[in-house]
Short mmCIF file of C-alpha atoms in Angstrom, two decimals:
data_model
loop_
_atom_site.label_atom_id
_atom_site.label_comp_id
_atom_site.label_asym_id
_atom_site.label_seq_id
_atom_site.Cartn_x
_atom_site.Cartn_y
_atom_site.Cartn_z
CA MET A 39 9.20 165.80 173.24
CA MET A 40 7.74 163.32 175.69
CA LYS A 41 8.58 159.73 174.80
CA ARG A 42 5.79 157.28 174.19
CA LYS A 43 5.32 155.05 177.19
CA LYS A 44 5.87 151.80 175.36
CA LEU A 45 4.76 149.34 178.02
CA ASN A 46 1.45 151.14 178.40
CA PHE A 47 1.11 151.17 174.60
CA LEU A 48 1.73 147.43 174.37
CA TRP A 49 -0.74 146.84 177.18
CA ILE A 50 -3.39 148.87 175.31
CA ILE A 51 -2.74 146.96 172.05
CA SER A 52 -3.10 143.68 173.95
CA ILE A 53 -6.38 144.90 175.39
CA LEU A 54 -7.73 145.82 171.94
CA LEU A 55 -6.75 142.45 170.47
CA ILE A 56 -8.28 140.33 173.20
CA LEU A 57 -11.19 142.54 174.25
CA VAL A 58 -13.98 140.97 172.21
CA VAL A 59 -12.85 137.36 172.62
CA SER A 60 -12.06 137.62 176.31
CA LEU A 61 -15.28 139.46 177.06
CA LEU A 62 -17.31 136.72 175.36
CA ILE A 63 -15.39 134.08 177.30
CA PHE A 64 -15.85 136.04 180.50
CA GLN A 65 -19.59 136.36 179.97
CA LYS A 66 -19.92 132.72 178.96
CA GLY A 67 -18.01 131.61 182.05
CA SER A 68 -20.13 133.90 184.20
CA SER A 69 -23.36 132.34 182.94
CA GLN A 70 -22.27 128.86 184.00
CA THR A 71 -22.31 129.71 187.71
CA GLU A 72 -25.38 131.02 189.49
CA LYS A 73 -24.51 134.48 190.76
CA ILE A 74 -25.21 135.54 194.32
CA LYS A 75 -26.51 139.11 194.20
CA VAL A 76 -25.29 141.70 196.70
CA GLU A 77 -26.72 145.21 197.10
CA GLY A 78 -23.79 147.62 197.55
CA ILE A 79 -20.04 146.97 197.54
CA GLU A 80 -19.84 147.89 201.23
CA ASN A 81 -22.17 144.98 202.01
CA PHE A 82 -19.86 142.45 200.40
CA ASP A 83 -17.81 140.48 202.89
CA LEU A 84 -16.29 137.05 203.12
CA SER A 85 -19.08 135.69 205.32
CA LEU A 86 -21.04 135.35 202.03
CA LEU A 87 -18.65 132.65 200.79
CA THR A 88 -20.00 129.14 201.24
CA ASP A 89 -17.39 126.90 199.60
CA VAL A 90 -14.16 126.12 201.48
CA GLU A 91 -12.42 125.32 198.18
CA SER A 92 -12.21 129.05 197.35
CA GLU A 93 -8.65 130.39 197.54
CA TYR A 94 -8.77 133.84 195.92
CA LEU A 95 -11.38 136.42 194.99
CA LEU A 96 -11.10 138.13 191.60
CA PHE A 97 -12.83 141.51 191.27
CA TYR A 98 -14.12 142.64 187.87
CA PRO A 99 -15.69 146.04 188.62
CA ALA A 100 -18.53 147.57 186.61
CA ASP A 101 -17.45 149.13 183.32
CA PRO A 102 -20.06 150.95 181.19
CA ARG A 103 -17.61 151.08 178.28
CA ILE A 104 -18.18 147.36 177.71
CA GLU A 105 -21.80 147.46 178.91
CA GLN A 106 -20.94 145.67 182.16
CA LYS A 107 -23.41 147.35 184.48
CA ASN A 108 -22.51 145.58 187.72
CA THR A 109 -19.40 144.34 189.49
CA PHE A 110 -18.59 140.63 189.24
CA ILE A 111 -16.56 138.83 191.89
CA LYS A 112 -15.33 135.31 191.25
CA THR A 113 -13.86 132.97 193.82
CA VAL A 114 -11.31 130.56 192.38
CA ASN A 115 -8.99 127.84 193.56
CA GLU A 116 -5.29 127.70 192.70
CA THR A 117 -6.00 125.99 189.37
CA GLY A 118 -8.20 128.89 188.30
CA LYS A 119 -11.43 126.93 188.61
CA VAL A 120 -14.38 129.23 189.39
CA ILE A 121 -16.02 128.08 192.63
CA GLU A 122 -18.58 130.80 193.34
CA GLU A 123 -19.64 134.06 191.72
CA PHE A 124 -21.19 137.25 193.04
CA GLU A 125 -22.84 140.18 191.31
CA VAL A 126 -22.63 143.47 193.20
CA ILE A 127 -25.30 146.01 192.34
CA ASP A 128 -23.88 149.44 193.13
CA SER A 129 -24.20 152.43 190.79
CA ASP A 130 -21.46 154.33 192.67
CA PHE A 131 -18.75 151.67 192.25
CA ARG A 132 -16.84 150.88 189.05
CA ARG A 133 -13.33 150.21 187.65
CA MET A 134 -10.71 150.74 190.34
CA PHE A 135 -7.05 151.62 190.63
CA ILE A 136 -5.43 150.55 193.92
CA HIS A 137 -2.86 152.62 195.78
CA GLN A 138 -0.99 151.61 198.93
CA LYS A 139 1.41 153.62 201.08
CA PRO A 140 3.88 152.11 203.56
CA ASN A 141 2.78 154.18 206.58
CA ASP A 142 -0.82 152.96 206.15
CA VAL A 143 -0.44 149.49 204.66
CA ASP A 144 -3.81 148.10 205.76
CA ASN A 145 -5.78 150.73 203.84
CA LEU A 146 -5.92 150.48 200.07
CA TYR A 147 -6.88 153.82 198.51
CA ILE A 148 -9.16 153.33 195.53
CA SER A 149 -9.45 155.68 192.56
CA LEU A 150 -12.41 155.02 190.28
CA PHE A 151 -12.19 155.24 186.49
CA GLY A 152 -13.95 154.09 183.33
CA GLU A 153 -16.65 156.75 183.16
CA ASN A 154 -16.68 160.56 183.16
CA ARG A 155 -18.43 161.32 186.43
CA ILE A 156 -17.85 164.09 188.95
CA GLU A 157 -18.30 162.53 192.39
CA ASN A 158 -17.19 163.74 195.81
CA TYR A 159 -16.10 160.40 197.23
CA TYR A 160 -13.51 157.66 197.05
CA TYR A 161 -13.25 154.16 198.50
CA LEU A 162 -10.93 152.44 200.92
CA PHE A 163 -10.43 148.71 201.26
CA ASP A 164 -9.54 147.67 204.80
CA LEU A 165 -7.20 144.68 204.60
CA ALA A 166 -7.46 143.99 208.33
CA HIS A 167 -11.26 143.67 208.24
CA LEU A 168 -11.65 142.79 204.53
CA LYS A 169 -14.26 145.46 203.84
CA PHE A 170 -14.87 148.27 201.35
CA ASN A 171 -15.61 151.67 202.89
CA LYS A 172 -16.90 154.70 201.02
CA VAL A 173 -15.39 158.04 202.07
CA ASN A 174 -17.54 161.09 201.28
CA LEU A 175 -15.90 164.49 200.81
CA SER A 176 -18.16 167.21 202.16
CA TYR A 177 -15.97 170.31 202.43
CA PHE A 178 -16.29 171.59 198.86
CA GLY A 179 -18.67 174.25 197.58
CA TYR A 180 -19.02 172.35 194.30
CA ASP A 181 -18.92 168.78 193.07
CA VAL A 182 -15.25 168.52 192.13
CA GLY A 183 -14.77 164.80 191.46
CA VAL A 184 -11.81 162.64 192.47
CA ASN A 185 -9.46 162.10 189.56
CA HIS A 186 -7.12 159.94 191.61
CA ILE A 187 -6.03 159.53 195.22
CA GLU A 188 -2.53 158.19 194.60
CA HIS A 189 -0.32 159.86 197.23
CA PHE A 190 2.40 159.43 199.84
CA GLY A 191 2.82 161.03 203.26
CA GLU A 192 0.87 161.38 206.49
CA ASP A 193 -2.00 163.42 205.03
CA VAL A 194 -4.48 162.19 202.42
CA LEU A 195 -4.11 163.98 199.06
CA PHE A 196 -5.99 163.72 195.80
CA GLU A 197 -6.48 165.41 192.43
CA THR A 198 -9.88 166.75 191.42
CA ILE A 199 -11.52 166.70 188.00
CA VAL A 200 -12.59 170.37 188.11
CA SER A 201 -11.54 173.47 190.03
CA HIS A 202 -12.71 173.69 193.62
CA LYS A 203 -13.09 177.46 193.16
CA THR A 204 -15.50 177.40 190.23
CA GLY A 205 -16.77 173.84 189.80
CA ASP A 206 -15.43 173.92 186.23
CA GLN A 207 -12.15 173.35 184.40
CA ASN A 208 -12.09 177.01 183.21
CA TYR A 209 -10.96 175.93 179.76
CA LYS A 210 -9.07 178.38 177.51
CA PRO A 211 -9.83 177.26 173.94
CA GLU A 212 -7.15 179.47 172.37
CA THR A 213 -4.38 177.66 174.28
CA SER A 214 -6.16 174.40 175.30
CA GLU A 215 -5.24 175.14 178.92
CA PHE A 216 -7.47 174.48 181.92
CA ASN A 217 -7.59 174.41 185.73
CA VAL A 218 -8.21 171.61 188.16
CA SER A 219 -7.39 171.39 191.87
CA ILE A 220 -5.20 169.41 194.25
CA SER A 221 -6.67 168.87 197.68
CA ASN A 222 -5.56 167.79 201.14
CA SER A 223 -8.60 166.06 202.64
CA THR A 224 -6.90 165.81 206.05
CA THR A 225 -6.67 169.61 206.40
CA GLU A 226 -9.57 170.30 203.99
CA LYS A 227 -7.42 172.76 202.04
CA SER A 228 -7.18 172.91 198.23
CA PHE A 229 -5.14 174.59 195.51
CA GLU A 230 -6.33 175.51 192.02
CA THR A 231 -3.60 174.70 189.49
CA GLU A 232 -2.51 177.47 187.15
CA TYR A 233 -3.35 177.49 183.45
CA GLY A 234 -0.94 175.24 181.54
CA PHE A 235 0.27 173.44 184.67
CA SER A 236 -2.34 170.75 185.20
CA PRO A 237 -1.28 167.58 187.05
CA LYS A 238 -0.50 164.24 185.43
CA TRP A 239 -1.65 160.90 186.82
CA ALA A 240 1.25 160.41 189.21
CA PRO A 241 1.55 160.31 193.00
CA LEU A 242 1.13 163.48 195.04
CA LEU A 243 3.86 163.83 197.64
CA ASP A 244 3.15 165.29 201.08
CA PHE A 245 6.61 166.60 202.02
CA GLN A 246 7.73 169.19 204.57
CA GLY A 247 4.33 170.83 204.69
CA LYS A 248 4.11 171.15 200.91
CA ILE A 249 2.63 169.10 198.07
CA ILE A 250 4.78 168.02 195.12
CA TYR A 251 2.93 167.07 191.94
CA GLY A 252 3.96 166.09 188.43
CA ILE A 253 2.98 168.51 185.67
CA ALA A 254 1.41 167.17 182.49
CA GLY A 255 3.61 168.84 179.90
CA ARG A 256 1.87 170.18 176.82
CA VAL A 257 2.55 170.97 173.19
CA ASN A 258 1.99 174.71 172.65
CA ASN A 259 0.69 176.46 169.54
CA ASP A 260 4.23 176.59 168.15
CA GLY A 261 4.56 172.81 168.36
CA ASN A 262 7.00 172.89 171.27
CA TYR A 263 6.70 170.70 174.34
CA ASN A 264 6.78 172.82 177.47
CA ASN A 265 5.69 173.20 181.10
CA ALA A 266 7.02 169.74 182.04
CA GLY A 267 8.47 169.33 185.53
CA VAL A 268 7.01 169.37 189.03
CA GLY A 269 5.00 171.89 190.98
CA ILE A 270 5.61 172.51 194.69
CA ILE A 271 2.45 173.83 196.36
CA ASP A 272 2.32 175.79 199.61
CA LEU A 273 -1.31 175.45 200.67
CA LYS A 274 -0.96 177.94 203.53
CA LYS A 275 0.18 180.70 201.18
CA ASP A 276 -1.86 179.47 198.19
CA GLN A 277 1.32 179.61 196.09
CA VAL A 278 3.26 177.31 193.78
CA VAL A 279 6.79 177.20 192.42
CA TYR A 280 7.99 175.02 189.54
CA GLU A 281 11.11 172.93 189.11
CA ASP A 282 12.55 171.01 186.16
CA PHE A 283 16.04 170.32 187.56
CA ASP A 284 17.51 172.13 184.52
CA GLN A 285 16.30 169.31 182.26
CA ASN A 286 14.68 171.48 179.56
CA ASN A 287 11.10 170.21 179.80
CA MET A 288 11.86 166.56 180.37
CA ASP A 289 8.98 164.66 181.94
CA LEU A 290 9.29 164.17 185.69
CA PHE A 291 7.29 161.80 187.88
CA PRO A 292 7.03 162.13 191.68
CA ILE A 293 7.19 158.57 192.96
CA TYR A 294 7.63 158.63 196.74
CA SER A 295 8.29 160.69 199.87
CA ASN A 296 9.13 159.90 203.48
CA ASN A 297 10.07 162.11 206.43
CA ASP A 298 13.53 162.91 205.09
CA ASN A 299 13.37 162.92 201.31
CA ALA A 300 11.15 163.28 198.26
CA PHE A 301 11.96 161.26 195.14
CA ILE A 302 11.19 162.35 191.57
CA MET A 303 11.91 160.00 188.65
CA GLY A 304 13.14 161.50 185.42
CA GLU A 305 12.16 160.22 182.00
CA ASN A 306 15.88 159.53 181.51
CA GLY A 307 16.08 157.21 184.54
CA ASP A 308 17.79 159.73 186.83
CA LEU A 309 16.26 159.99 190.29
CA TYR A 310 16.13 163.50 191.76
CA VAL A 311 16.16 163.48 195.56
CA TYR A 312 15.05 166.44 197.68
CA ASP A 313 16.25 166.82 201.25
CA LYS A 314 14.27 168.61 203.97
CA ASN A 315 15.52 171.99 202.74
CA PHE A 316 14.47 171.27 199.14
CA SER A 317 18.07 171.01 198.00
CA TYR A 318 18.39 168.14 195.57
CA GLN A 319 20.92 165.63 194.35
CA VAL A 320 20.87 163.67 191.12
CA THR A 321 21.24 159.90 191.49
CA LYS A 322 21.41 157.10 188.92
CA PRO A 323 19.84 153.91 190.34
CA PHE A 324 19.57 152.26 186.90
CA LYS A 325 23.14 152.93 185.78
CA ASP A 326 23.97 149.21 185.63
CA LEU A 327 20.99 148.39 183.37
CA PRO A 328 20.89 148.73 179.59
CA PRO A 329 18.97 151.89 178.59
CA GLN A 330 15.24 151.46 179.19
CA ASP A 331 12.34 152.88 177.21
CA ASN A 332 10.27 153.46 180.33
CA TYR A 333 11.48 154.25 183.83
CA TYR A 334 8.04 155.08 185.21
CA ILE A 335 5.07 152.92 184.24
CA GLU A 336 1.95 154.85 185.19
CA GLY A 337 -0.37 153.12 187.58
CA GLU A 338 1.05 149.62 187.31
CA GLY A 339 4.80 149.80 187.65
CA TYR A 340 5.66 149.69 191.36
CA ILE A 341 4.51 149.29 194.94
CA LEU A 342 6.15 150.31 198.22
CA LEU A 343 6.95 147.30 200.37
CA GLU A 344 8.63 149.17 203.22
CA GLU A 345 9.52 152.76 204.08
CA ASP A 346 12.76 152.46 202.12
CA LYS A 347 12.05 149.80 199.48
CA ALA A 348 9.79 149.39 196.45
CA LEU A 349 9.10 146.53 194.08
CA TYR A 350 9.70 148.37 190.82
CA GLY A 351 9.39 147.47 187.15
CA VAL A 352 11.08 149.05 184.13
CA PHE A 353 10.65 148.27 180.47
CA SER A 354 12.68 148.19 177.31
CA GLU A 355 11.60 146.94 173.90
CA ASP A 356 14.90 145.07 173.58
CA GLU A 357 15.18 143.74 177.14
CA GLY A 358 11.49 143.37 178.03
CA PHE A 359 10.18 143.82 181.56
CA THR A 360 12.70 143.94 184.42
CA LEU A 361 11.40 143.52 187.95
CA GLY A 362 13.59 144.57 190.85
CA LEU A 363 13.97 146.37 194.16
CA LEU A 364 14.37 150.13 194.16
CA LYS A 365 15.96 151.04 197.49
CA PHE A 366 15.65 154.56 198.85
CA GLU A 367 18.98 154.64 200.64
CA THR A 368 21.51 157.49 200.98
CA VAL A 369 22.42 156.61 197.42
CA PRO A 370 19.29 155.00 195.84
CA SER A 371 19.92 151.75 193.99
CA PHE A 372 18.04 149.28 191.80
CA GLN A 373 18.62 145.54 192.17
CA PRO A 374 17.01 143.33 189.48
CA LEU A 375 15.36 140.13 190.68
CA ASP A 376 16.62 137.05 188.88
CA LYS A 377 13.36 135.13 188.68
CA GLU A 378 12.40 132.64 185.98
CA TYR A 379 8.70 133.51 186.21
CA ILE A 380 9.35 136.97 184.69
CA LYS A 381 9.36 136.51 180.92
CA ASP A 382 10.88 139.11 178.60
CA SER A 383 8.06 138.81 176.09
CA HIS A 384 5.25 139.32 178.61
CA ASN A 385 3.71 142.42 180.18
CA TYR A 386 3.10 142.74 183.91
CA LYS A 387 0.89 144.83 186.14
CA ILE A 388 1.85 145.06 189.82
CA LEU A 389 -1.30 145.20 191.97
CA TYR A 390 -0.40 145.46 195.66
CA HIS A 391 1.15 143.79 198.70
CA ASN A 392 -1.14 142.11 201.22
CA PRO A 393 0.68 142.32 204.58
CA GLU A 394 -1.91 140.10 206.26
CA VAL A 395 -0.67 137.09 204.27
CA ASP A 396 2.62 138.62 203.04
CA GLU A 397 1.77 138.09 199.38
CA ILE A 398 2.34 140.30 196.33
CA TYR A 399 0.05 140.10 193.31
CA LEU A 400 1.03 140.58 189.66
CA LEU A 401 -1.03 140.16 186.51
CA GLU A 402 0.82 138.57 183.60
CA VAL A 403 -0.26 138.98 179.98
CA GLY A 404 1.45 137.26 177.07
CA ASP A 405 0.51 134.08 175.26
CA GLU A 406 -1.51 133.36 178.41
CA GLU A 407 -3.08 135.36 181.23
CA ASN A 408 -2.15 134.59 184.82
CA LEU A 409 -2.33 135.90 188.34
CA LEU A 410 1.13 135.54 189.90
CA VAL A 411 1.18 135.21 193.68
CA ILE A 412 4.61 136.18 194.98
CA GLU A 413 6.00 135.63 198.46
CA ASN A 414 7.23 138.89 199.96
CA GLY A 415 10.84 138.72 201.14
CA THR A 416 12.02 135.85 198.96
CA PHE A 417 9.97 137.02 195.94
CA ASN A 418 9.52 133.38 195.01
CA LEU A 419 6.47 132.35 193.01
CA LYS A 420 3.84 130.76 195.27
CA SER A 421 1.06 130.27 192.73
CA LYS A 422 0.40 130.85 189.05
CA ILE A 423 -3.35 131.01 188.56
CA PRO A 424 -4.91 131.21 185.07
CA VAL A 425 -7.37 134.10 184.78
CA GLU A 426 -9.73 135.43 182.12
CA SER A 427 -9.97 139.02 180.91
CA SER A 428 -7.02 140.25 182.96
CA HIS A 429 -7.44 143.77 181.56
CA LEU A 430 -10.80 143.93 183.37
CA LEU A 431 -9.45 142.42 186.60
CA ASP A 432 -8.59 145.23 189.06
CA PHE A 433 -8.33 143.59 192.47
CA VAL A 434 -7.40 140.25 194.02
CA LEU A 435 -7.94 139.05 197.57
CA LYS A 436 -6.72 135.97 199.40
CA VAL A 437 -9.46 134.05 201.19
CA PRO A 438 -8.43 133.46 204.84
CA LYS A 439 -8.44 129.84 205.92
CA HIS A 440 -11.09 130.53 208.55
CA HIS A 441 -13.49 132.97 206.93
#
């Protein structure tokens, strides 16, 4: 049976406990500064900033679940003081999950969430020009929706909300199975997943002309957990094969691919590494750590810093959060970072790495809420900035000195 992802659970509990209070504080703080209104997220740029004291921009995207209709952007200094505030009016833009890949570091791929909408577009944020860009998908016969665009490889891959063949999920009520699609927007080719083998929210790997995706295992009518593993899609042949590395329905999470290898993390902490011929070896990068409760933290647990190195977090209820470097070498290894700013009792969300200023951003939640600004390379703490409503804060941007 799939283990409960404990860090995500703790994060959710924290959100529930602080939601009402933090939202009231957030709204109260927002009312104290006159908001500059902007029509459309693509029209927001740093030329709108007027105060040189601003150091960072904090993005709180629209979220209808808390009746926040528009996106709020705060500029703050390094003490957390709000300097300016913007309200972006854009019905197409809302809560965002950021994805970054090492062969395209200046483009942040943005998946939208927070509302059930089927939309044929996604957003990019261009770190070189500091602009949001909307990318429309026009090659479908139906509105398919973008579930997420978290992927690695040369091509751009994403999951859809419904099947590209029918415009529906083709739900089977007797088995609770359904279809969605996985699409390559670079080649404009798509694959409809088979019943019972729908994808989980995990990266799609473009590897050796195929797409590797993680399967969302399911409990069948007999109460057994099955269909866990990965699917390997051949778009040219419109075929798929499945692999579980003889692990008897253990959850598997594709985490990264480069030209030579594809890496799939097991729920047990083993890392399964494909070579170009799809032969695999089993490696144990976490063998020197105490057993962890979570070796793959969905959506918030790691970022690629280079082609062969990721900043990676694991979690154990006994040991807390461990931040380290996962190196994709001949024999992958994990090296914990010995940093005092990482507290065992706190939860952390890794946002992204900004190569323009060589900073890494983490959100910290515990007895306080902070934005941690980390120097890439040394991984030393540059700034610790108090923030409000961190669970609603999806994006952070450094203000250039000459904006």
